[in-house]
PDB file of N, CA and C in Angstrom:
ATOM      1  N   MET B  34      87.277 101.239  80.252  1.00 91.00           N
ATOM      2  CA  MET B  34      88.214 101.877  79.850  1.00 91.00           C
ATOM      3  C   MET B  34      89.142 100.944  81.266  1.00 91.00           C
ATOM      4  N   TRP B  35      90.913 101.137  80.636  1.00 94.00           N
ATOM      5  CA  TRP B  35      91.360 100.208  81.923  1.00 94.00           C
ATOM      6  C   TRP B  35      92.480 101.652  82.463  1.00 94.00           C
ATOM      7  N   ILE B  36      92.696 101.920  83.604  1.00 95.00           N
ATOM      8  CA  ILE B  36      93.932 102.287  84.043  1.00 95.00           C
ATOM      9  C   ILE B  36      94.754 101.455  84.485  1.00 95.00           C
ATOM     10  N   GLY B  37      96.116 102.521  84.188  1.00 95.00           N
ATOM     11  CA  GLY B  37      97.531 101.475  84.841  1.00 95.00           C
ATOM     12  C   GLY B  37      97.716 102.350  84.885  1.00 95.00           C
ATOM     13  N   TRP B  38      98.966 102.559  86.194  1.00 96.00           N
ATOM     14  CA  TRP B  38      99.956 103.294  86.967  1.00 96.00           C
ATOM     15  C   TRP B  38     100.900 101.819  87.573  1.00 96.00           C
ATOM     16  N   ILE B  39     102.660 102.622  87.387  1.00 96.00           N
ATOM     17  CA  ILE B  39     103.684 101.971  87.903  1.00 96.00           C
ATOM     18  C   ILE B  39     103.957 103.554  88.650  1.00 96.00           C
ATOM     19  N   GLU B  40     104.511 103.060  89.679  1.00 96.00           N
ATOM     20  CA  GLU B  40     106.043 103.843  89.984  1.00 96.00           C
ATOM     21  C   GLU B  40     106.692 102.839  90.900  1.00 96.00           C
ATOM     22  N   PHE B  41     107.954 103.934  90.371  1.00 96.00           N
ATOM     23  CA  PHE B  41     109.497 102.908  90.931  1.00 96.00           C
ATOM     24  C   PHE B  41     110.343 103.758  92.226  1.00 96.00           C
ATOM     25  N   ASP B  42     111.252 102.686  92.524  1.00 94.00           N
ATOM     26  CA  ASP B  42     111.198 103.646  94.079  1.00 94.00           C
ATOM     27  C   ASP B  42     113.223 103.085  93.539  1.00 94.00           C
ATOM     28  N   ILE B  43     113.949 104.270  93.048  1.00 94.00           N
ATOM     29  CA  ILE B  43     115.131 103.959  92.510  1.00 94.00           C
ATOM     30  C   ILE B  43     116.695 104.914  93.864  1.00 94.00           C
ATOM     31  N   ARG B  44     117.610 104.509  93.374  1.00 93.00           N
ATOM     32  CA  ARG B  44     118.278 105.320  94.278  1.00 93.00           C
ATOM     33  C   ARG B  44     119.895 105.530  93.575  1.00 93.00           C
ATOM     34  N   LEU B  45     119.632 106.640  93.497  1.00 92.00           N
ATOM     35  CA  LEU B  45     120.738 107.815  91.667  1.00 92.00           C
ATOM     36  C   LEU B  45     122.776 107.045  92.716  1.00 92.00           C
ATOM     37  N   GLY B  46     123.478 107.058  91.607  1.00 85.00           N
ATOM     38  CA  GLY B  46     124.838 107.138  92.087  1.00 85.00           C
ATOM     39  C   GLY B  46     125.160 107.662  92.845  1.00 85.00           C
ATOM     40  N   ASP B  47     126.770 108.198  92.239  1.00 86.00           N
ATOM     41  CA  ASP B  47     127.538 109.781  92.629  1.00 86.00           C
ATOM     42  C   ASP B  47     126.748 110.642  92.207  1.00 86.00           C
ATOM     43  N   VAL B  48     125.734 111.310  93.218  1.00 87.00           N
ATOM     44  CA  VAL B  48     125.024 112.176  93.690  1.00 87.00           C
ATOM     45  C   VAL B  48     124.949 112.677  94.974  1.00 87.00           C
ATOM     46  N   HIS B  49     125.721 113.964  94.481  1.00 88.00           N
ATOM     47  CA  HIS B  49     126.170 114.871  96.365  1.00 88.00           C
ATOM     48  C   HIS B  49     124.894 115.545  96.121  1.00 88.00           C
ATOM     49  N   SER B  50     123.744 116.194  95.562  1.00 90.00           N
ATOM     50  CA  SER B  50     123.140 117.290  95.991  1.00 90.00           C
ATOM     51  C   SER B  50     121.462 117.173  95.170  1.00 90.00           C
ATOM     52  N   LEU B  51     121.246 118.396  95.724  1.00 89.00           N
ATOM     53  CA  LEU B  51     119.135 117.484  94.779  1.00 89.00           C
ATOM     54  C   LEU B  51     119.514 118.685  93.353  1.00 89.00           C
ATOM     55  N   LYS B  52     120.006 119.246  93.035  1.00 90.00           N
ATOM     56  CA  LYS B  52     121.084 119.693  91.913  1.00 90.00           C
ATOM     57  C   LYS B  52     121.540 118.540  90.988  1.00 90.00           C
ATOM     58  N   GLU B  53     122.125 117.556  91.241  1.00 91.00           N
ATOM     59  CA  GLU B  53     122.158 116.933  90.368  1.00 91.00           C
ATOM     60  C   GLU B  53     121.458 115.734  90.241  1.00 91.00           C
ATOM     61  N   LYS B  54     120.457 115.590  91.190  1.00 89.00           N
ATOM     62  CA  LYS B  54     120.155 115.050  91.111  1.00 89.00           C
ATOM     63  C   LYS B  54     118.298 114.706  90.061  1.00 89.00           C
ATOM     64  N   ARG B  55     117.844 116.515  90.699  1.00 91.00           N
ATOM     65  CA  ARG B  55     116.842 116.713  89.711  1.00 91.00           C
ATOM     66  C   ARG B  55     117.648 116.552  87.891  1.00 91.00           C
ATOM     67  N   SER B  56     118.976 116.498  87.571  1.00 91.00           N
ATOM     68  CA  SER B  56     119.696 116.906  86.357  1.00 91.00           C
ATOM     69  C   SER B  56     119.841 115.236  86.029  1.00 91.00           C
ATOM     70  N   ILE B  57     118.957 114.486  86.529  1.00 91.00           N
ATOM     71  CA  ILE B  57     119.256 113.089  86.632  1.00 91.00           C
ATOM     72  C   ILE B  57     117.634 112.533  86.311  1.00 91.00           C
ATOM     73  N   VAL B  58     116.795 113.002  87.275  1.00 92.00           N
ATOM     74  CA  VAL B  58     115.720 113.167  86.991  1.00 92.00           C
ATOM     75  C   VAL B  58     114.703 113.541  86.436  1.00 92.00           C
ATOM     76  N   ARG B  59     115.001 114.097  86.226  1.00 94.00           N
ATOM     77  CA  ARG B  59     114.353 115.475  84.813  1.00 94.00           C
ATOM     78  C   ARG B  59     113.974 114.731  83.608  1.00 94.00           C
ATOM     79  N   PRO B  60     115.535 114.170  83.417  1.00 95.00           N
ATOM     80  CA  PRO B  60     115.260 113.533  81.748  1.00 95.00           C
ATOM     81  C   PRO B  60     114.959 112.513  81.634  1.00 95.00           C
ATOM     82  N   ILE B  61     114.539 111.602  82.664  1.00 94.00           N
ATOM     83  CA  ILE B  61     114.196 110.884  83.103  1.00 94.00           C
ATOM     84  C   ILE B  61     112.687 110.626  83.164  1.00 94.00           C
ATOM     85  N   VAL B  62     111.622 110.929  83.604  1.00 95.00           N
ATOM     86  CA  VAL B  62     110.877 112.467  83.590  1.00 95.00           C
ATOM     87  C   VAL B  62     110.055 112.434  81.615  1.00 95.00           C
ATOM     88  N   ALA B  63     110.949 113.204  81.624  1.00 96.00           N
ATOM     89  CA  ALA B  63     111.307 113.644  79.888  1.00 96.00           C
ATOM     90  C   ALA B  63     110.031 112.688  79.007  1.00 96.00           C
ATOM     91  N   GLU B  64     111.465 111.835  79.330  1.00 96.00           N
ATOM     92  CA  GLU B  64     111.831 110.557  77.973  1.00 96.00           C
ATOM     93  C   GLU B  64     110.461 109.418  78.255  1.00 96.00           C
ATOM     94  N   LEU B  65     110.048 109.702  79.453  1.00 96.00           N
ATOM     95  CA  LEU B  65     108.840 108.154  79.973  1.00 96.00           C
ATOM     96  C   LEU B  65     107.902 108.867  79.209  1.00 96.00           C
ATOM     97  N   GLN B  66     107.343 110.223  78.968  1.00 96.00           N
ATOM     98  CA  GLN B  66     106.539 111.271  79.007  1.00 96.00           C
ATOM     99  C   GLN B  66     106.668 111.244  77.482  1.00 96.00           C
ATOM    100  N   ARG B  67     108.091 111.659  76.532  1.00 96.00           N
ATOM    101  CA  ARG B  67     107.954 111.547  75.220  1.00 96.00           C
ATOM    102  C   ARG B  67     107.677 109.651  74.696  1.00 96.00           C
ATOM    103  N   ARG B  68     108.652 109.180  75.027  1.00 96.00           N
ATOM    104  CA  ARG B  68     108.770 107.801  74.289  1.00 96.00           C
ATOM    105  C   ARG B  68     107.245 107.047  74.515  1.00 96.00           C
ATOM    106  N   PHE B  69     107.043 107.069  76.133  1.00 94.00           N
ATOM    107  CA  PHE B  69     105.679 106.177  76.065  1.00 94.00           C
ATOM    108  C   PHE B  69     104.150 106.843  76.203  1.00 94.00           C
ATOM    109  N   ALA B  70     104.335 108.168  76.281  1.00 93.00           N
ATOM    110  CA  ALA B  70     103.115 109.334  76.532  1.00 93.00           C
ATOM    111  C   ALA B  70     102.330 108.844  77.183  1.00 93.00           C
ATOM    112  N   LEU B  71     102.933 109.082  78.709  1.00 93.00           N
ATOM    113  CA  LEU B  71     102.426 108.742  79.267  1.00 93.00           C
ATOM    114  C   LEU B  71     102.442 109.704  80.229  1.00 93.00           C
ATOM    115  N   ALA B  72     101.558 110.177  81.085  1.00 96.00           N
ATOM    116  CA  ALA B  72     102.068 111.307  82.342  1.00 96.00           C
ATOM    117  C   ALA B  72     102.754 110.784  83.365  1.00 96.00           C
ATOM    118  N   ALA B  73     103.731 111.503  83.262  1.00 96.00           N
ATOM    119  CA  ALA B  73     105.087 110.736  84.747  1.00 96.00           C
ATOM    120  C   ALA B  73     105.501 111.917  85.496  1.00 96.00           C
ATOM    121  N   ALA B  74     105.887 111.950  86.696  1.00 94.00           N
ATOM    122  CA  ALA B  74     106.345 112.531  87.755  1.00 94.00           C
ATOM    123  C   ALA B  74     107.426 112.738  89.051  1.00 94.00           C
ATOM    124  N   GLU B  75     108.028 113.040  89.074  1.00 91.00           N
ATOM    125  CA  GLU B  75     108.936 112.688  90.011  1.00 91.00           C
ATOM    126  C   GLU B  75     108.064 112.631  91.642  1.00 91.00           C
ATOM    127  N   THR B  76     107.430 110.765  92.659  1.00 87.00           N
ATOM    128  CA  THR B  76     106.611 111.328  93.321  1.00 87.00           C
ATOM    129  C   THR B  76     106.684 110.901  94.345  1.00 87.00           C
ATOM    130  N   ASP B  77     108.247 110.961  95.015  1.00 80.00           N
ATOM    131  CA  ASP B  77     108.758 110.554  96.038  1.00 80.00           C
ATOM    132  C   ASP B  77     110.061 110.962  97.008  1.00 80.00           C
ATOM    133  N   SER B  78     110.205 110.760  97.795  1.00 74.00           N
ATOM    134  CA  SER B  78     111.446 111.216  98.432  1.00 74.00           C
ATOM    135  C   SER B  78     111.981 112.290  97.788  1.00 74.00           C
ATOM    136  N   VAL B  79     111.026 113.497  97.583  1.00 73.00           N
ATOM    137  CA  VAL B  79     111.844 114.677  96.436  1.00 73.00           C
ATOM    138  C   VAL B  79     113.250 115.138  97.626  1.00 73.00           C
ATOM    139  N   ASP B  80     113.846 114.809  98.438  1.00 74.00           N
ATOM    140  CA  ASP B  80     113.232 115.998  99.844  1.00 74.00           C
ATOM    141  C   ASP B  80     115.203 115.006  99.759  1.00 74.00           C
ATOM    142  N   LEU B  81     115.500 114.073  99.280  1.00 77.00           N
ATOM    143  CA  LEU B  81     116.769 112.720  99.531  1.00 77.00           C
ATOM    144  C   LEU B  81     117.236 113.006  97.959  1.00 77.00           C
ATOM    145  N   TYR B  82     118.402 113.387  97.625  1.00 81.00           N
ATOM    146  CA  TYR B  82     119.413 113.346  96.513  1.00 81.00           C
ATOM    147  C   TYR B  82     119.762 112.181  96.469  1.00 81.00           C
ATOM    148  N   ARG B  83     119.505 110.770  96.745  1.00 89.00           N
ATOM    149  CA  ARG B  83     120.154 109.751  96.160  1.00 89.00           C
ATOM    150  C   ARG B  83     119.618 108.925  96.121  1.00 89.00           C
ATOM    151  N   ARG B  84     118.065 109.473  96.492  1.00 91.00           N
ATOM    152  CA  ARG B  84     116.949 108.241  96.476  1.00 91.00           C
ATOM    153  C   ARG B  84     115.485 109.440  95.285  1.00 91.00           C
ATOM    154  N   ALA B  85     114.732 108.436  95.108  1.00 92.00           N
ATOM    155  CA  ALA B  85     114.049 109.257  94.042  1.00 92.00           C
ATOM    156  C   ALA B  85     112.481 108.295  93.487  1.00 92.00           C
ATOM    157  N   GLY B  86     111.715 109.105  94.714  1.00 93.00           N
ATOM    158  CA  GLY B  86     110.103 107.356  92.907  1.00 93.00           C
ATOM    159  C   GLY B  86     109.639 108.896  92.050  1.00 93.00           C
ATOM    160  N   ILE B  87     109.747 107.622  90.592  1.00 95.00           N
ATOM    161  CA  ILE B  87     108.814 108.044  90.164  1.00 95.00           C
ATOM    162  C   ILE B  87     107.785 107.113  89.791  1.00 95.00           C
ATOM    163  N   GLY B  88     107.377 108.240  89.492  1.00 95.00           N
ATOM    164  CA  GLY B  88     104.866 107.123  88.477  1.00 95.00           C
ATOM    165  C   GLY B  88     105.430 107.294  87.376  1.00 95.00           C
ATOM    166  N   GLY B  89     103.933 106.513  87.401  1.00 96.00           N
ATOM    167  CA  GLY B  89     103.585 106.884  85.778  1.00 96.00           C
ATOM    168  C   GLY B  89     102.188 106.685  85.406  1.00 96.00           C
ATOM    169  N   SER B  90     100.874 107.020  84.662  1.00 96.00           N
ATOM    170  CA  SER B  90     100.460 106.313  84.218  1.00 96.00           C
ATOM    171  C   SER B  90      99.633 106.923  82.975  1.00 96.00           C
ATOM    172  N   LEU B  91      98.969 105.689  82.905  1.00 95.00           N
ATOM    173  CA  LEU B  91      98.218 105.793  81.455  1.00 95.00           C
ATOM    174  C   LEU B  91      96.297 105.354  81.200  1.00 95.00           C
ATOM    175  N   VAL B  92      96.416 106.292  80.846  1.00 95.00           N
ATOM    176  CA  VAL B  92      94.471 105.181  80.297  1.00 95.00           C
ATOM    177  C   VAL B  92      93.809 104.797  78.642  1.00 95.00           C
ATOM    178  N   SER B  93      93.295 103.347  78.923  1.00 94.00           N
ATOM    179  CA  SER B  93      93.599 102.998  77.237  1.00 94.00           C
ATOM    180  C   SER B  93      92.145 102.143  77.312  1.00 94.00           C
ATOM    181  N   ILE B  94      91.488 101.606  76.240  1.00 93.00           N
ATOM    182  CA  ILE B  94      90.673 101.412  76.331  1.00 93.00           C
ATOM    183  C   ILE B  94      90.676  99.963  76.228  1.00 93.00           C
ATOM    184  N   ASP B  95      92.172  99.589  76.025  1.00 91.00           N
ATOM    185  CA  ASP B  95      92.631  97.913  75.529  1.00 91.00           C
ATOM    186  C   ASP B  95      93.243  97.771  76.563  1.00 91.00           C
ATOM    187  N   ARG B  96      93.241  96.479  77.470  1.00 93.00           N
ATOM    188  CA  ARG B  96      93.862  96.522  78.485  1.00 93.00           C
ATOM    189  C   ARG B  96      94.799  95.744  78.459  1.00 93.00           C
ATOM    190  N   ARG B  97      95.253  94.617  76.906  1.00 95.00           N
ATOM    191  CA  ARG B  97      96.647  94.460  76.895  1.00 95.00           C
ATOM    192  C   ARG B  97      97.878  95.685  76.147  1.00 95.00           C
ATOM    193  N   HIS B  98      96.760  96.360  75.519  1.00 95.00           N
ATOM    194  CA  HIS B  98      98.032  98.371  76.047  1.00 95.00           C
ATOM    195  C   HIS B  98      98.014  98.382  76.524  1.00 95.00           C
ATOM    196  N   VAL B  99      97.771  98.582  77.903  1.00 95.00           N
ATOM    197  CA  VAL B  99      98.116  99.444  79.319  1.00 95.00           C
ATOM    198  C   VAL B  99      99.344  97.980  79.979  1.00 95.00           C
ATOM    199  N   VAL B 100      99.291  96.977  79.748  1.00 95.00           N
ATOM    200  CA  VAL B 100      99.909  95.842  80.143  1.00 95.00           C
ATOM    201  C   VAL B 100     101.582  96.527  78.971  1.00 95.00           C
ATOM    202  N   GLU B 101     101.287  96.671  77.617  1.00 95.00           N
ATOM    203  CA  GLU B 101     102.407  95.812  76.969  1.00 95.00           C
ATOM    204  C   GLU B 101     103.160  97.517  77.436  1.00 95.00           C
ATOM    205  N   VAL B 102     102.326  98.555  77.785  1.00 96.00           N
ATOM    206  CA  VAL B 102     103.531  99.821  77.355  1.00 96.00           C
ATOM    207  C   VAL B 102     104.285  99.860  79.088  1.00 96.00           C
ATOM    208  N   LEU B 103     102.904  99.287  80.295  1.00 96.00           N
ATOM    209  CA  LEU B 103     104.127  99.013  81.433  1.00 96.00           C
ATOM    210  C   LEU B 103     105.191  98.619  82.095  1.00 96.00           C
ATOM    211  N   ASP B 104     104.949  97.568  81.171  1.00 95.00           N
ATOM    212  CA  ASP B 104     105.807  96.003  80.499  1.00 95.00           C
ATOM    213  C   ASP B 104     107.441  96.962  80.017  1.00 95.00           C
ATOM    214  N   SER B 105     107.011  97.760  78.923  1.00 96.00           N
ATOM    215  CA  SER B 105     107.888  98.479  78.009  1.00 96.00           C
ATOM    216  C   SER B 105     108.754  99.361  78.835  1.00 96.00           C
ATOM    217  N   VAL B 106     107.627 100.045  79.680  1.00 96.00           N
ATOM    218  CA  VAL B 106     108.366 101.236  81.095  1.00 96.00           C
ATOM    219  C   VAL B 106     109.354 100.666  82.048  1.00 96.00           C
ATOM    220  N   GLU B 107     108.869  99.688  83.011  1.00 95.00           N
ATOM    221  CA  GLU B 107     109.384  98.821  83.631  1.00 95.00           C
ATOM    222  C   GLU B 107     110.591  98.357  82.875  1.00 95.00           C
ATOM    223  N   ARG B 108     110.707  97.945  81.337  1.00 95.00           N
ATOM    224  CA  ARG B 108     112.428  97.573  81.089  1.00 95.00           C
ATOM    225  C   ARG B 108     113.000  98.955  80.768  1.00 95.00           C
ATOM    226  N   PHE B 109     112.300  99.908  80.346  1.00 95.00           N
ATOM    227  CA  PHE B 109     112.769 100.934  79.848  1.00 95.00           C
ATOM    228  C   PHE B 109     114.257 101.427  81.075  1.00 95.00           C
ATOM    229  N   MET B 110     113.380 101.385  82.443  1.00 94.00           N
ATOM    230  CA  MET B 110     113.937 101.358  83.699  1.00 94.00           C
ATOM    231  C   MET B 110     115.200 101.358  84.314  1.00 94.00           C
ATOM    232  N   ALA B 111     114.832  99.780  84.412  1.00 94.00           N
ATOM    233  CA  ALA B 111     115.716  99.056  85.188  1.00 94.00           C
ATOM    234  C   ALA B 111     116.612  99.124  83.689  1.00 94.00           C
ATOM    235  N   ALA B 112     116.906  99.189  82.611  1.00 94.00           N
ATOM    236  CA  ALA B 112     118.098  99.669  81.548  1.00 94.00           C
ATOM    237  C   ALA B 112     119.131 100.790  81.904  1.00 94.00           C
ATOM    238  N   ARG B 113     118.536 101.492  82.861  1.00 91.00           N
ATOM    239  CA  ARG B 113     119.517 103.177  83.187  1.00 91.00           C
ATOM    240  C   ARG B 113     120.264 102.498  83.883  1.00 91.00           C
ATOM    241  N   PRO B 114     121.411 102.781  83.071  1.00 90.00           N
ATOM    242  CA  PRO B 114     122.171 102.783  84.272  1.00 90.00           C
ATOM    243  C   PRO B 114     122.744 103.906  84.714  1.00 90.00           C
ATOM    244  N   GLU B 115     122.624 104.888  84.834  1.00 89.00           N
ATOM    245  CA  GLU B 115     122.831 105.923  85.883  1.00 89.00           C
ATOM    246  C   GLU B 115     121.697 105.433  87.764  1.00 89.00           C
ATOM    247  N   ILE B 116     121.102 105.097  87.359  1.00 91.00           N
ATOM    248  CA  ILE B 116     119.984 104.287  88.429  1.00 91.00           C
ATOM    249  C   ILE B 116     119.989 102.621  88.626  1.00 91.00           C
ATOM    250  N   GLU B 117     119.721 102.757  90.404  1.00 92.00           N
ATOM    251  CA  GLU B 117     119.330 101.487  90.311  1.00 92.00           C
ATOM    252  C   GLU B 117     117.486 101.163  90.785  1.00 92.00           C
ATOM    253  N   LEU B 118     117.316 100.563  89.703  1.00 93.00           N
ATOM    254  CA  LEU B 118     115.840 100.295  90.548  1.00 93.00           C
ATOM    255  C   LEU B 118     115.734  98.565  91.508  1.00 93.00           C
ATOM    256  N   LEU B 119     115.975  99.925  92.705  1.00 94.00           N
ATOM    257  CA  LEU B 119     114.931  98.827  93.792  1.00 94.00           C
ATOM    258  C   LEU B 119     113.733  97.790  93.857  1.00 94.00           C
ATOM    259  N   SER B 120     112.754  98.986  93.330  1.00 94.00           N
ATOM    260  CA  SER B 120     111.509  98.137  93.709  1.00 94.00           C
ATOM    261  C   SER B 120     110.497  98.502  92.260  1.00 94.00           C
ATOM    262  N   ALA B 121     109.277  98.355  91.808  1.00 95.00           N
ATOM    263  CA  ALA B 121     108.499  98.333  90.932  1.00 95.00           C
ATOM    264  C   ALA B 121     106.999  98.091  91.543  1.00 95.00           C
ATOM    265  N   HIS B 122     106.531  99.172  90.885  1.00 95.00           N
ATOM    266  CA  HIS B 122     104.968  98.736  91.992  1.00 95.00           C
ATOM    267  C   HIS B 122     104.095  98.901  90.725  1.00 95.00           C
ATOM    268  N   ARG B 123     103.094  98.268  90.371  1.00 94.00           N
ATOM    269  CA  ARG B 123     102.499  98.703  89.239  1.00 94.00           C
ATOM    270  C   ARG B 123     100.490  98.356  89.860  1.00 94.00           C
ATOM    271  N   HIS B 124      99.868  98.878  89.415  1.00 94.00           N
ATOM    272  CA  HIS B 124      98.792  98.601  89.561  1.00 94.00           C
ATOM    273  C   HIS B 124      97.609  98.849  88.233  1.00 94.00           C
ATOM    274  N   LEU B 125      96.586  98.115  87.814  1.00 93.00           N
ATOM    275  CA  LEU B 125      96.070  98.402  86.800  1.00 93.00           C
ATOM    276  C   LEU B 125      93.866  97.630  87.513  1.00 93.00           C
ATOM    277  N   SER B 126      94.248  98.525  86.863  1.00 91.00           N
ATOM    278  CA  SER B 126      92.202  98.825  87.592  1.00 91.00           C
ATOM    279  C   SER B 126      91.332  99.610  85.511  1.00 91.00           C
ATOM    280  N   SER B 127      89.773  98.820  86.345  1.00 88.00           N
ATOM    281  CA  SER B 127      88.929  99.644  84.408  1.00 88.00           C
ATOM    282  C   SER B 127      87.846  99.993  85.247  1.00 88.00           C
ATOM    283  N   SER B 128      87.198 101.410  84.796  1.00 83.00           N
ATOM    284  CA  SER B 128      86.300 101.819  85.083  1.00 83.00           C
ATOM    285  C   SER B 128      85.033 100.499  85.748  1.00 83.00           C
ATOM    286  N   ASP B 129      84.984  99.385  85.133  1.00 81.00           N
ATOM    287  CA  ASP B 129      84.160  98.340  86.469  1.00 81.00           C
ATOM    288  C   ASP B 129      84.677  98.540  87.310  1.00 81.00           C
ATOM    289  N   ASP B 130      84.103  98.819  88.804  1.00 60.00           N
ATOM    290  CA  ASP B 130      85.188  98.637  89.485  1.00 60.00           C
ATOM    291  C   ASP B 130      85.029  97.055  89.868  1.00 60.00           C
ATOM    292  N   ASP B 131      84.343  96.189  89.621  1.00 57.00           N
ATOM    293  CA  ASP B 131      84.512  94.305  90.333  1.00 57.00           C
ATOM    294  C   ASP B 131      86.049  94.003  89.164  1.00 57.00           C
ATOM    295  N   GLU B 132      86.411  95.013  87.921  1.00 51.00           N
ATOM    296  CA  GLU B 132      87.370  94.573  87.699  1.00 51.00           C
ATOM    297  C   GLU B 132      88.841  94.972  87.869  1.00 51.00           C
ATOM    298  N   GLN B 133      89.122  94.307  89.106  1.00 51.00           N
ATOM    299  CA  GLN B 133      91.158  95.240  89.604  1.00 51.00           C
ATOM    300  C   GLN B 133      91.440  94.013  89.232  1.00 51.00           C
ATOM    301  N   ASP B 134      93.575  94.299  88.693  1.00 54.00           N
ATOM    302  CA  ASP B 134      94.396  93.317  88.868  1.00 54.00           C
ATOM    303  C   ASP B 134      95.600  94.425  90.061  1.00 54.00           C
ATOM    304  N   GLU B 135      96.384  92.961  90.110  1.00 54.00           N
ATOM    305  CA  GLU B 135      97.432  94.284  90.762  1.00 54.00           C
ATOM    306  C   GLU B 135      98.081  92.918  90.208  1.00 54.00           C
ATOM    307  N   LEU B 136      99.324  93.642  89.431  1.00 56.00           N
ATOM    308  CA  LEU B 136      99.995  93.334  88.894  1.00 56.00           C
ATOM    309  C   LEU B 136     101.991  92.906  89.475  1.00 56.00           C
ATOM    310  N   PRO B 137     102.028  91.820  89.388  1.00 55.00           N
ATOM    311  CA  PRO B 137     103.284  91.769  90.295  1.00 55.00           C
ATOM    312  C   PRO B 137     104.481  92.042  89.999  1.00 55.00           C
ATOM    313  N   PHE B 138     105.862  92.025  89.903  1.00 49.00           N
ATOM    314  CA  PHE B 138     107.227  92.931  89.968  1.00 49.00           C
ATOM    315  C   PHE B 138     107.336  91.749  89.513  1.00 49.00           C
ATOM    316  N   SER B 139     107.774  92.079  87.568  1.00 46.00           N
ATOM    317  CA  SER B 139     108.654  91.278  87.342  1.00 46.00           C
ATOM    318  C   SER B 139     109.441  91.617  87.013  1.00 46.00           C
TER     319      SER B 139
END
């Protein structure tokens, strides 16, 4: 079994309140869940209105599938016009403890 996760640090554009922030972040999280079938949530900077952390994870029997989904998720986030992607960090591990890969930001 392969487990992959990705976490994004993003900056929001012309946002002046937490309510405005949520109106941008919630649809992104929902779209990640719907389009890529992963568990996704706002994970960081919840009290800052111009920054957000969004994370997603998935499990698969196939390592290649996990990598392909994480690549697609990263492209999806980078293409969002309403956010600036500051960083992305991913991790891939196997249920066999000795097989772990740290995937670089691409």
